[in-house]
PDB file of C-alpha atoms in Angstrom:
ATOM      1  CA  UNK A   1      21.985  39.701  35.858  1.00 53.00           C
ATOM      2  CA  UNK A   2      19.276  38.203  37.446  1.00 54.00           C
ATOM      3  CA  UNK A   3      16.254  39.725  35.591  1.00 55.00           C
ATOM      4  CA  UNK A   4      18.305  38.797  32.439  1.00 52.00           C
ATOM      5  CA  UNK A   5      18.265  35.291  33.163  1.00 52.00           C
ATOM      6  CA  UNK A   6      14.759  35.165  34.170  1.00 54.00           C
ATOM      7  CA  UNK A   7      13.696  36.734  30.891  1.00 46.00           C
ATOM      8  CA  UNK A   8      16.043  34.093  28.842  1.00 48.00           C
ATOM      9  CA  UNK A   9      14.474  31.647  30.983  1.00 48.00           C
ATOM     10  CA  UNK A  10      10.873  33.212  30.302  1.00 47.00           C
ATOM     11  CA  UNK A  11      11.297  33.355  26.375  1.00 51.00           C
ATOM     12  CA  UNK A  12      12.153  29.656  26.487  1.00 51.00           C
ATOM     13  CA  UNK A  13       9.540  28.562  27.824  1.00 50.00           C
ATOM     14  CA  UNK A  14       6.726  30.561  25.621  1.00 52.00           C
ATOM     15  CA  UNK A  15       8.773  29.541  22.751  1.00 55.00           C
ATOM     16  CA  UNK A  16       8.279  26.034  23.716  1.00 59.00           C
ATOM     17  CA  UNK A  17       4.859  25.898  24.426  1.00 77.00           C
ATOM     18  CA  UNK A  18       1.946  25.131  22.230  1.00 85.00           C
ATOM     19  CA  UNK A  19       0.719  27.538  20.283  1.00 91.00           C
ATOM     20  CA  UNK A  20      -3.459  27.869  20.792  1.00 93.00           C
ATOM     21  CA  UNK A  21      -4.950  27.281  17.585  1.00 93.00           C
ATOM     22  CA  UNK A  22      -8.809  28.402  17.011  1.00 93.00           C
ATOM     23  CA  UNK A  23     -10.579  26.023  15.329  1.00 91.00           C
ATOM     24  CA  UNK A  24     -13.889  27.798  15.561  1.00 94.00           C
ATOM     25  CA  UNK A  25     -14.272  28.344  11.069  1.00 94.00           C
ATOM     26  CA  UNK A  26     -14.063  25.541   8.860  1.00 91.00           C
ATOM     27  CA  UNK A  27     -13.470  25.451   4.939  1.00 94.00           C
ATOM     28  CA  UNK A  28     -16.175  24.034   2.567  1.00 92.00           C
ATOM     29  CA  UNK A  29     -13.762  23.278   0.688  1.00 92.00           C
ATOM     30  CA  UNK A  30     -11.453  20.384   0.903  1.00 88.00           C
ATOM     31  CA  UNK A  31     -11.996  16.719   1.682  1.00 88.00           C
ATOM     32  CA  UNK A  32      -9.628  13.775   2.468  1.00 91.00           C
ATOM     33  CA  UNK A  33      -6.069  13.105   1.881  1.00 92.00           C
ATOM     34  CA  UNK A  34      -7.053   9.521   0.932  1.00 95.00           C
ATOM     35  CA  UNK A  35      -8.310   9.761  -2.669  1.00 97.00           C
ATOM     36  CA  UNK A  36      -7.740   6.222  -3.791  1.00 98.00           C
ATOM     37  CA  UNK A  37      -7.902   2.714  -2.246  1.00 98.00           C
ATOM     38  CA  UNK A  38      -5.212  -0.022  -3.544  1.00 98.00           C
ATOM     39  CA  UNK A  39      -5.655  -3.707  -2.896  1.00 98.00           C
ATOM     40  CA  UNK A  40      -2.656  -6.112  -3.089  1.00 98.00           C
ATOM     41  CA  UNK A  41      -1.787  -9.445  -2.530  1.00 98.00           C
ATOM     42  CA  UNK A  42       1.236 -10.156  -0.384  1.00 98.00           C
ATOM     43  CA  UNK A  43       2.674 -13.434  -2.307  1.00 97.00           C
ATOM     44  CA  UNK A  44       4.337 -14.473   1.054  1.00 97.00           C
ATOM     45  CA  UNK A  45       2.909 -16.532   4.469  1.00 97.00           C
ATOM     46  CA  UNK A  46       1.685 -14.026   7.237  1.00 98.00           C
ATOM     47  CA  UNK A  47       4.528 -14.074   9.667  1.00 97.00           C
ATOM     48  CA  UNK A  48       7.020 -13.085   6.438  1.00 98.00           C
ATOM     49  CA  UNK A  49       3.842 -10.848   5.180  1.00 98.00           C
ATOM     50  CA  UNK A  50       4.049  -8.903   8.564  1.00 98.00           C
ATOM     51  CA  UNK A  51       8.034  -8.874   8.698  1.00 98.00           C
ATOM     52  CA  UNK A  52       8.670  -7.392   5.452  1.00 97.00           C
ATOM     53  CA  UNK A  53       5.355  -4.465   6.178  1.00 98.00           C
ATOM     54  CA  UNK A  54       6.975  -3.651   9.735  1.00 98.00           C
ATOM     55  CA  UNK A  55      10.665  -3.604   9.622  1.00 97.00           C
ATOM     56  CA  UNK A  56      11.387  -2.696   5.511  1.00 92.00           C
ATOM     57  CA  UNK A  57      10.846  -0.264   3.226  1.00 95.00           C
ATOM     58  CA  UNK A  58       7.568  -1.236   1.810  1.00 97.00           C
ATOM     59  CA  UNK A  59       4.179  -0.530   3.903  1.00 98.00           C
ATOM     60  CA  UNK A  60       0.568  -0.937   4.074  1.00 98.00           C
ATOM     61  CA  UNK A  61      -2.085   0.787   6.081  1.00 98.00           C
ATOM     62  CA  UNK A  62      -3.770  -2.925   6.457  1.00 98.00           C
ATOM     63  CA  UNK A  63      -3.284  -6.305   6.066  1.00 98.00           C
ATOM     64  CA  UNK A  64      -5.694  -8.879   6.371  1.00 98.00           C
ATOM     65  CA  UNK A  65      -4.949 -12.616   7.147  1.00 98.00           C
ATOM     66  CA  UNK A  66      -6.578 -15.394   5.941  1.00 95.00           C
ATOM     67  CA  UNK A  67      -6.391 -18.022   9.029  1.00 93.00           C
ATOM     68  CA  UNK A  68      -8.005 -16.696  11.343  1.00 95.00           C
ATOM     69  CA  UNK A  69      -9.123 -13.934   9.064  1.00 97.00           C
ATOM     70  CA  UNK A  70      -8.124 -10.870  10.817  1.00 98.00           C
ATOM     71  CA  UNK A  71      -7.274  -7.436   9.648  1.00 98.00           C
ATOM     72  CA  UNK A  72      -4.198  -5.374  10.973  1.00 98.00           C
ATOM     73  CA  UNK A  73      -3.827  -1.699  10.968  1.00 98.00           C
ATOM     74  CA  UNK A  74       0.338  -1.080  10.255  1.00 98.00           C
ATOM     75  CA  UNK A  75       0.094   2.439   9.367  1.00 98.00           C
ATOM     76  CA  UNK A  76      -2.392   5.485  10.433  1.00 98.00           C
ATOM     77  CA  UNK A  77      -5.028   6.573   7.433  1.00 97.00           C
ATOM     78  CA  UNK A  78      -3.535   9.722   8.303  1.00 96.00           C
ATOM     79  CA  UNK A  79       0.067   8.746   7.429  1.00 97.00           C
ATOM     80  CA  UNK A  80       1.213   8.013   3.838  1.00 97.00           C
ATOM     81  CA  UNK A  81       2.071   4.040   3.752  1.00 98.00           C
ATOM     82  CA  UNK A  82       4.488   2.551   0.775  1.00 98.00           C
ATOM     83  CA  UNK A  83       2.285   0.229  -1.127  1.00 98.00           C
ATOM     84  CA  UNK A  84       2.266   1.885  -4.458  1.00 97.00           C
ATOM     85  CA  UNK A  85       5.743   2.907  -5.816  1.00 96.00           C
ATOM     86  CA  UNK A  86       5.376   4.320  -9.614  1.00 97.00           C
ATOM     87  CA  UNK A  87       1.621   4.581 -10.292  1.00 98.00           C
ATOM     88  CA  UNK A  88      -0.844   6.249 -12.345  1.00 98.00           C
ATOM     89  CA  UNK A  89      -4.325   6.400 -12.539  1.00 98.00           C
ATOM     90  CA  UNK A  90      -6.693   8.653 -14.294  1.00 97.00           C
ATOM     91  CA  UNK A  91      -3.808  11.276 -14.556  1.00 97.00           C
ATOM     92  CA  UNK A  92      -3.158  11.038 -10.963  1.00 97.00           C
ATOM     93  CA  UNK A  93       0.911   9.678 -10.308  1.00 97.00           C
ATOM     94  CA  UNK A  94       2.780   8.634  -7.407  1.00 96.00           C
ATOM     95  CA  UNK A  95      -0.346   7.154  -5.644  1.00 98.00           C
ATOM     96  CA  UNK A  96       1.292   6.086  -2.246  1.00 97.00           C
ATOM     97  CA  UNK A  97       0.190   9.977  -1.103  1.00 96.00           C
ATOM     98  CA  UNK A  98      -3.013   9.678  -2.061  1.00 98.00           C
ATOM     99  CA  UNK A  99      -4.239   6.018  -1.010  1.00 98.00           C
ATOM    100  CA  UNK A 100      -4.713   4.028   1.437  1.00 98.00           C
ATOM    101  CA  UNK A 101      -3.260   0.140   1.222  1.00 98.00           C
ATOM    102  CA  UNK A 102      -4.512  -3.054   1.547  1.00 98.00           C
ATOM    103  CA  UNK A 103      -2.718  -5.960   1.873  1.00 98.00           C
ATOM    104  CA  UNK A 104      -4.244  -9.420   1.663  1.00 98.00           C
ATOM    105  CA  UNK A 105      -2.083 -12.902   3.178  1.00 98.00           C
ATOM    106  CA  UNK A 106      -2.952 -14.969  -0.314  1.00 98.00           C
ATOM    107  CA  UNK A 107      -0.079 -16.713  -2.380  1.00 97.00           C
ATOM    108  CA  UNK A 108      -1.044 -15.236  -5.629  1.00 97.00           C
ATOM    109  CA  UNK A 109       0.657 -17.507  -7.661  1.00 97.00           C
ATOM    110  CA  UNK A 110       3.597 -20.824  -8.482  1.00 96.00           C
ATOM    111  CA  UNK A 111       5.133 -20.988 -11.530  1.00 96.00           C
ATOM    112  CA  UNK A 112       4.825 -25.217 -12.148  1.00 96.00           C
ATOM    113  CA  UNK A 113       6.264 -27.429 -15.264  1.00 96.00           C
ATOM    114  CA  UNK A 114       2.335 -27.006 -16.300  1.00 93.00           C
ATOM    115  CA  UNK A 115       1.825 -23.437 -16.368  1.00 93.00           C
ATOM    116  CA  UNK A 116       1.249 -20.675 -13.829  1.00 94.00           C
ATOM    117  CA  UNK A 117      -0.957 -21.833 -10.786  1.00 96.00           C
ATOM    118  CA  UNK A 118      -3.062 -19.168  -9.084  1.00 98.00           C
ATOM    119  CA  UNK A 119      -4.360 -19.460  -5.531  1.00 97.00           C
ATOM    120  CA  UNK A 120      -8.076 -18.734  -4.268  1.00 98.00           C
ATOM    121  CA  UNK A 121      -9.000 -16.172  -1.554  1.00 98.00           C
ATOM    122  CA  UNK A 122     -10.843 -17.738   1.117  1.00 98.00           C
ATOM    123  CA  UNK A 123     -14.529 -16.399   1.454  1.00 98.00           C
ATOM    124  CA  UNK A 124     -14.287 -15.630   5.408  1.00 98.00           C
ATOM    125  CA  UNK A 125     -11.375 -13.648   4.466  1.00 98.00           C
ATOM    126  CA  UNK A 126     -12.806 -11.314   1.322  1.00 98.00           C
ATOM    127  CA  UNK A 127     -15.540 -10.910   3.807  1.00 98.00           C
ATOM    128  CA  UNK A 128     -13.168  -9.099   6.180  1.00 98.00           C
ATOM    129  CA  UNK A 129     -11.881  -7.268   3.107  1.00 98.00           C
ATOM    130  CA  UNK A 130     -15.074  -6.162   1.928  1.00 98.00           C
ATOM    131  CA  UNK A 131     -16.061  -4.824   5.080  1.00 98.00           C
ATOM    132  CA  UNK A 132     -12.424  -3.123   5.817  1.00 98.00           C
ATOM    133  CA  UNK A 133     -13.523  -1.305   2.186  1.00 98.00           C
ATOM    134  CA  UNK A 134     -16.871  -0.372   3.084  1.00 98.00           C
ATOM    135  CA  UNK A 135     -15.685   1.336   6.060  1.00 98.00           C
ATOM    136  CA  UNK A 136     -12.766   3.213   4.385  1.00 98.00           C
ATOM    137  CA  UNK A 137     -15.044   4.325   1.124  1.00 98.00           C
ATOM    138  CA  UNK A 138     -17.547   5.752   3.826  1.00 97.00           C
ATOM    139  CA  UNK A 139     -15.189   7.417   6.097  1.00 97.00           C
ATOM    140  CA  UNK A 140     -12.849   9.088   3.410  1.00 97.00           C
ATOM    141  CA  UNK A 141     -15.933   9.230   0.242  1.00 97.00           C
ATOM    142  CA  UNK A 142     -13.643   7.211  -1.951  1.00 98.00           C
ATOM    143  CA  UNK A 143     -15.435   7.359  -5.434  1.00 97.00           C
ATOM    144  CA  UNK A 144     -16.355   3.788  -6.898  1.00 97.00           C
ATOM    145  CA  UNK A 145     -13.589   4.107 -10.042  1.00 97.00           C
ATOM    146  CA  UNK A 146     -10.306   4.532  -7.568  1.00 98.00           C
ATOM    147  CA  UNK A 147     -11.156   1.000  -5.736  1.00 98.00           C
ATOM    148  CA  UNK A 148      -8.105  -0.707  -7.607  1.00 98.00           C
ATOM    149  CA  UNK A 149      -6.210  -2.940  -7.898  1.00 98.00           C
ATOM    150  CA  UNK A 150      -2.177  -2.791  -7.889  1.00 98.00           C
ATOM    151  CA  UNK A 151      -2.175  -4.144 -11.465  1.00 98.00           C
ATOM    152  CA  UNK A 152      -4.981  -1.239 -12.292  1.00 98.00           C
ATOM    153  CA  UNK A 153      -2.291   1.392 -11.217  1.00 98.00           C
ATOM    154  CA  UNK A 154       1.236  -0.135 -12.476  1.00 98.00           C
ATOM    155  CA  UNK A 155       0.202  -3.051 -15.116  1.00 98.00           C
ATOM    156  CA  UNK A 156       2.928  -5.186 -16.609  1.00 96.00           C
ATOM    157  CA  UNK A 157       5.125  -3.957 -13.121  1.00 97.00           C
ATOM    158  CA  UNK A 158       2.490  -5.603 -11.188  1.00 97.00           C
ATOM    159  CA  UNK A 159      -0.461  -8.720 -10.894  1.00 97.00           C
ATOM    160  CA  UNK A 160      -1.809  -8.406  -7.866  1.00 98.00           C
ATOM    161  CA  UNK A 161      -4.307  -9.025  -6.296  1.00 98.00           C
ATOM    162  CA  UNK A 162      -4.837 -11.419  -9.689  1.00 98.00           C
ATOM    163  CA  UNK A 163      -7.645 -13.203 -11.528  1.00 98.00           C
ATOM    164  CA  UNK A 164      -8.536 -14.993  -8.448  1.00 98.00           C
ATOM    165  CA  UNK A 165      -9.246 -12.041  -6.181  1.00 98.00           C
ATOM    166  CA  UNK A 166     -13.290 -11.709  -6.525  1.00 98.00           C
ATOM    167  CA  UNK A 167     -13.788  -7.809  -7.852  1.00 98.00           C
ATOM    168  CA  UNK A 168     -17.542  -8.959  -8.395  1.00 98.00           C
ATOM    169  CA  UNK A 169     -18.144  -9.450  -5.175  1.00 98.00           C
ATOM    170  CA  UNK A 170     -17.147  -5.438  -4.205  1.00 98.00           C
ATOM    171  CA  UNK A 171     -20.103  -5.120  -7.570  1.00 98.00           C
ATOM    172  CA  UNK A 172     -22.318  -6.997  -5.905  1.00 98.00           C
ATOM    173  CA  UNK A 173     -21.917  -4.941  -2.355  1.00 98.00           C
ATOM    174  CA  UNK A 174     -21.911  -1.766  -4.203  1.00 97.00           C
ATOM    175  CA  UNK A 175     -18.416  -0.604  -4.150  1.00 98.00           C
ATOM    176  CA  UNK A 176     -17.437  -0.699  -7.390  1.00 98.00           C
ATOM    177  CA  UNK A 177     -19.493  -0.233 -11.061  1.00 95.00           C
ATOM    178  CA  UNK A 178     -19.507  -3.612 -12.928  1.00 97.00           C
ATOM    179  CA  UNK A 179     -20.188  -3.634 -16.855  1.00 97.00           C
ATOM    180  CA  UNK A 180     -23.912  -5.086 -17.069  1.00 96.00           C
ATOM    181  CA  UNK A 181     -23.825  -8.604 -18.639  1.00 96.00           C
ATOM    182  CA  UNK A 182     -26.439  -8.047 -21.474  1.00 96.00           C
ATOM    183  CA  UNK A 183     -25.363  -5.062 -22.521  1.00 97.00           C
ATOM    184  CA  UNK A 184     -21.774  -6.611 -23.403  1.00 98.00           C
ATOM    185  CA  UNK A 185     -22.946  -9.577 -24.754  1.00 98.00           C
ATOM    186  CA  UNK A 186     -24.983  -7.129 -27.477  1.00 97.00           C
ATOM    187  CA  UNK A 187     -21.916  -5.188 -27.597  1.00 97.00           C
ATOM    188  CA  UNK A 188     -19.989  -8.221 -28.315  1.00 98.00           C
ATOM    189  CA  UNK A 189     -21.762  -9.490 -31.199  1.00 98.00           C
ATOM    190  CA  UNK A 190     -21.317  -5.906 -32.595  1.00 97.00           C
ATOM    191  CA  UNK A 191     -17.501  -6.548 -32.332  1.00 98.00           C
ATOM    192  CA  UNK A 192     -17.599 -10.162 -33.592  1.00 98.00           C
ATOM    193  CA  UNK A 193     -18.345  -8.963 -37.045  1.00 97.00           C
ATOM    194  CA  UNK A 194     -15.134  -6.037 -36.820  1.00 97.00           C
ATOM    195  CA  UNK A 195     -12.745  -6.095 -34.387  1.00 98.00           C
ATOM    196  CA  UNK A 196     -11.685  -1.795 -33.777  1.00 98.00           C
ATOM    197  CA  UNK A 197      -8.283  -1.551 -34.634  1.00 98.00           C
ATOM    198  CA  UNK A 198      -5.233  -1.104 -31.714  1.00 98.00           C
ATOM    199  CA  UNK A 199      -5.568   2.501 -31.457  1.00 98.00           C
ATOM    200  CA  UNK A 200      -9.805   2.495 -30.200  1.00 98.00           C
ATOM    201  CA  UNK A 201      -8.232   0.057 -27.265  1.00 98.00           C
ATOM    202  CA  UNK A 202      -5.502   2.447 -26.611  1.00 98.00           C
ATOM    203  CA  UNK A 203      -7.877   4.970 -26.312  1.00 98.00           C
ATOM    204  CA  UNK A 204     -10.585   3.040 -24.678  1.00 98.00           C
ATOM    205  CA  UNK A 205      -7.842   2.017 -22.039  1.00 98.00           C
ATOM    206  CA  UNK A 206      -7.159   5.708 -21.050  1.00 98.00           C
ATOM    207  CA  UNK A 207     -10.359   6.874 -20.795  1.00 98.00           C
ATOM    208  CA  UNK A 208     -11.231   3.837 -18.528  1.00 98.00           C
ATOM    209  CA  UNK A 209      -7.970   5.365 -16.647  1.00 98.00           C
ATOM    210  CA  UNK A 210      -4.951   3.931 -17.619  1.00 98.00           C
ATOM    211  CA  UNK A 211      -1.281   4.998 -18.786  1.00 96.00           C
ATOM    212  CA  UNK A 212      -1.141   3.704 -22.138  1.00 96.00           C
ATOM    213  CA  UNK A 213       0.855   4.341 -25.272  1.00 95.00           C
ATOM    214  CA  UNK A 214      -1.477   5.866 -28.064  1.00 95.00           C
ATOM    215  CA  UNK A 215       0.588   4.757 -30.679  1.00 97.00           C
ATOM    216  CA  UNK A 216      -1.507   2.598 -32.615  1.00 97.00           C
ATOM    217  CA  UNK A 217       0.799  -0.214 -31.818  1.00 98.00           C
ATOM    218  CA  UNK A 218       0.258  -3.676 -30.081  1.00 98.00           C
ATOM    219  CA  UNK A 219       3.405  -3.174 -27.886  1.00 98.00           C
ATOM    220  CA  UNK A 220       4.506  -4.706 -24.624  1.00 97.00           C
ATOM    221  CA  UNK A 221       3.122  -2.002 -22.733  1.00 98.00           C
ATOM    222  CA  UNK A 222      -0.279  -2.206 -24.509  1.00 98.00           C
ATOM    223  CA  UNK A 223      -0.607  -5.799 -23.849  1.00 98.00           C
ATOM    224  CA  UNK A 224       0.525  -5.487 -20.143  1.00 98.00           C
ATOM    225  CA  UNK A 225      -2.725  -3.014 -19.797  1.00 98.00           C
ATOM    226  CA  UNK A 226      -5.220  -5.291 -21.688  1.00 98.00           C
ATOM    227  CA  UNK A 227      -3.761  -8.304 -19.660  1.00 98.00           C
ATOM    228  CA  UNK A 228      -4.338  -6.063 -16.616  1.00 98.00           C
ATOM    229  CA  UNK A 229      -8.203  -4.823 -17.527  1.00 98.00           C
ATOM    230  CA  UNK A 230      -9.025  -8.478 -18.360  1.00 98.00           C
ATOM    231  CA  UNK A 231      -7.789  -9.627 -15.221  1.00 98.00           C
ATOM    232  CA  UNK A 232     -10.011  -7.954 -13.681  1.00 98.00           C
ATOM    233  CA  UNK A 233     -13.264  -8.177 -15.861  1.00 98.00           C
ATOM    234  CA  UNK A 234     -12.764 -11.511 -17.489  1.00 98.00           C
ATOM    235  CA  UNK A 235     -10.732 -13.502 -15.250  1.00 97.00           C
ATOM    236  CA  UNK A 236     -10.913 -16.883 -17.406  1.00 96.00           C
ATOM    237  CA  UNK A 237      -8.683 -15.798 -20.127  1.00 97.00           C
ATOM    238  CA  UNK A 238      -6.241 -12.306 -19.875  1.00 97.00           C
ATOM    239  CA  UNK A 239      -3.709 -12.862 -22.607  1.00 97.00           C
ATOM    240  CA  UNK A 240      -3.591  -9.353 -23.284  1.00 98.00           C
ATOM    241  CA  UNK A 241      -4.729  -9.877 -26.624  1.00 98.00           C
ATOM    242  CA  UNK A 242      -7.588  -7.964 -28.409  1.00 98.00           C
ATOM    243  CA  UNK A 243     -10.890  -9.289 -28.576  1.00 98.00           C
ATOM    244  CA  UNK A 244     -14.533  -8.980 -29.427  1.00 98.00           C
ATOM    245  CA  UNK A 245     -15.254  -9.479 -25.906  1.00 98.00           C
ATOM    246  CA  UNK A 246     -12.722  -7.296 -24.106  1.00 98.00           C
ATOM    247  CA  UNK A 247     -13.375  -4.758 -26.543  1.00 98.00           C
ATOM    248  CA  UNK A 248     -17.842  -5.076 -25.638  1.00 98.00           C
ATOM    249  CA  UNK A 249     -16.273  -4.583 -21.832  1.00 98.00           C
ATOM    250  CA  UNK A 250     -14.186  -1.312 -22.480  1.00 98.00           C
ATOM    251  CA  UNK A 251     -16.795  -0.103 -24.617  1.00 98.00           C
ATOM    252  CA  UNK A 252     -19.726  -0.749 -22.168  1.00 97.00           C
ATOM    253  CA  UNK A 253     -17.528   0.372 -19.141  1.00 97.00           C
ATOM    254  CA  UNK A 254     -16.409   3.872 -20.683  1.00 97.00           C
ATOM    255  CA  UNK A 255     -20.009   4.682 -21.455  1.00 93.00           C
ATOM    256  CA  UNK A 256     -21.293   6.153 -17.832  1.00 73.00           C
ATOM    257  CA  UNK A 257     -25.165   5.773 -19.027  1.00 66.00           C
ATOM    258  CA  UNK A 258     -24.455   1.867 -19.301  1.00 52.00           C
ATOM    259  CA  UNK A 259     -22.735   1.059 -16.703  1.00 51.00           C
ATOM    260  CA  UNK A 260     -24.878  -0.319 -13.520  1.00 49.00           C
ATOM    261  CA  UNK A 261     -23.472   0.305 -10.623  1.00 45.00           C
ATOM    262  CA  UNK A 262     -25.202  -2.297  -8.006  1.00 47.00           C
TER     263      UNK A 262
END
C-alpha cells in the first residue's frame, strides 16, 4: 500500500512539473504576431478614457495622454487587445489578432448648431505618438501601408483618429508613404478635364486596400470609403464625393514607382 501511494504521489508530481523545452533550432520562417498598427482617438477625457480600456470590453495595447503627455501600456504586445472589432484591410479581417492599438486622449469631435467641430492634437503629444510608432514598426517590422487608421480599417463604422490627427507628420518621420505633391497636382489637371467614372474609384479604393463594393455605384458604402481616404490625404474637405483631386491621390498612391516614401 505504501509503494502504491508513493508512486501516485510520484506521477503527480512529474505530471505537474514543467516540461524542458529545447530551444537550441530556430525557424527562418515566421515573424511577428503583430502585423498591423491601428491608431484611434478615444472621444472621452483620460480618467473615463482609462475606465472604459481597463474595466470593459474594449482594449488597447496603449494609450497616450495629452496633459502631461504620457503613454500607458494596458495590454502586452504579446496579448491580443480589443481595439478593432469588424475590420478589413488589404484582405486581411478581424484585425484585433493581428495589431497592436493605440489609443490617443483627444475629443475628436462636437456636433454644434454650426456644424461638426473637430479638436486638434497637441504637438507634445503626437510627439509621444510618433515615437511609441517608431518603436513598435522597428520591434515587430510593421510595413509602412498597415500604419492605419480606425477609419482606414472600418470606414463609415468609424472616424477616428479624424482630419485633425497629423498623418503627414508619420510621412515626414518616415513611417508611412505620402503621395508626392507634384506628381498629384499633374495628375490632377489630367482629371480636371474627365473625371473616371465610379467604378475606377471602386477599384482604385481596393487596390489602395479597402473593402469596397465594385458595383459601379455611388452608394453609402462607397462614399463612407472616399470620406475615409480623404480624411486622411486631404483633410480640408472629405465629403466623400468624387473628385479630380481625390481621384490624382488614389491614382498617384496605387502606383508604387510614384509614391515617395520620406
Amino acid at each position: 500500500m505504501k509503494k502504491l501511494l508513493s508512486v501516485i504521489v510520484f506521477g503527480l508530481l512529474t505530471g505537474c512539473a514543467t516540461p524542458h523545452i529545447d530551444r537550441t533550432y530556430k525557424a527562418v520562417g515566421q515573424d511577428s504576431r503583430a502585423q498591423f498598427l491601428i491608431l484611434h482617438y478615444t472621444h472621452v477625457n483620460f480618467p473615463t478614457s482609462i475606465k472604459l480600456l481597463t474595466e470593459g470590453e474594449v482594449s488597447s495595447h496603449y494609450l497616450v495622454n495629452s496633459d502631461p503627455p504620457t503613454i500607458y501600456q494596458l495590454v502586452d504586445e504579446k496579448r491580443r487587445a480589443y481595439h478593432a472589432g469588424v475590420s478589413y484591410w488589404k484582405g486581411a479581417t478581424q484585425l484585433n489578432a493581428s495589431s497592436i492599438g493605440i489609443e490617443i486622449v483627444n475629443r475628436g469631435y462636437d456636433d454644434t448648431p454650426n456644424g461638426r467641430v473637430w479638436y486638434d492634437y497637441p504637438q507634445a503629444q503626437i510627439d509621444q505618438v510618433i515615437a511609441l510608432v517608431k518603436k513598435i514598426v522597428k520591434e515587430h517590422e510593421i510595413k509602412p501601408d498597415r500604419i492605419l487608421g480606425h477609419s482606414d480599417i472600418a470606414p463609415g463604422r468609424k472616424v477616428d483618429p479624424g482630419p485633425r490627427f497629423p498623418w503627414k507628420q508619420l510621412a515626414d518621420a518616415g513611417l508611412i508613404v505620402w503621395p508626392d505633391a507634384d506628381l498629384v497636382a499633374a495628375r490632377k489637371a489630367v482629371f480636371e478635364q474627365q473625371l473616371p467614372d465610379v467604378a475606377w474609384f471602386q477599384q482604385k479604393l481596393d487596390q489602395h486596400g479597402f473593402a469596397v463594393p465594385r458595383n459601379g455605384q455611388l452608394d453609402k458604402r462607397t462614399q463612407d470609403t472616399l470620406s475615409a481616404f480623404q480624411m486622411k490625404y486631404r483633410q480640408s474637405w472629405f465629403d466623400g464625393v468624387p473628385d479630380a483631386e481625390t481621384a490624382a491621390l488614389l491614382d498617384v498612391l496605387t502606383t508604387p514607382a510614384e509614391v515617395k516614401p520620406k
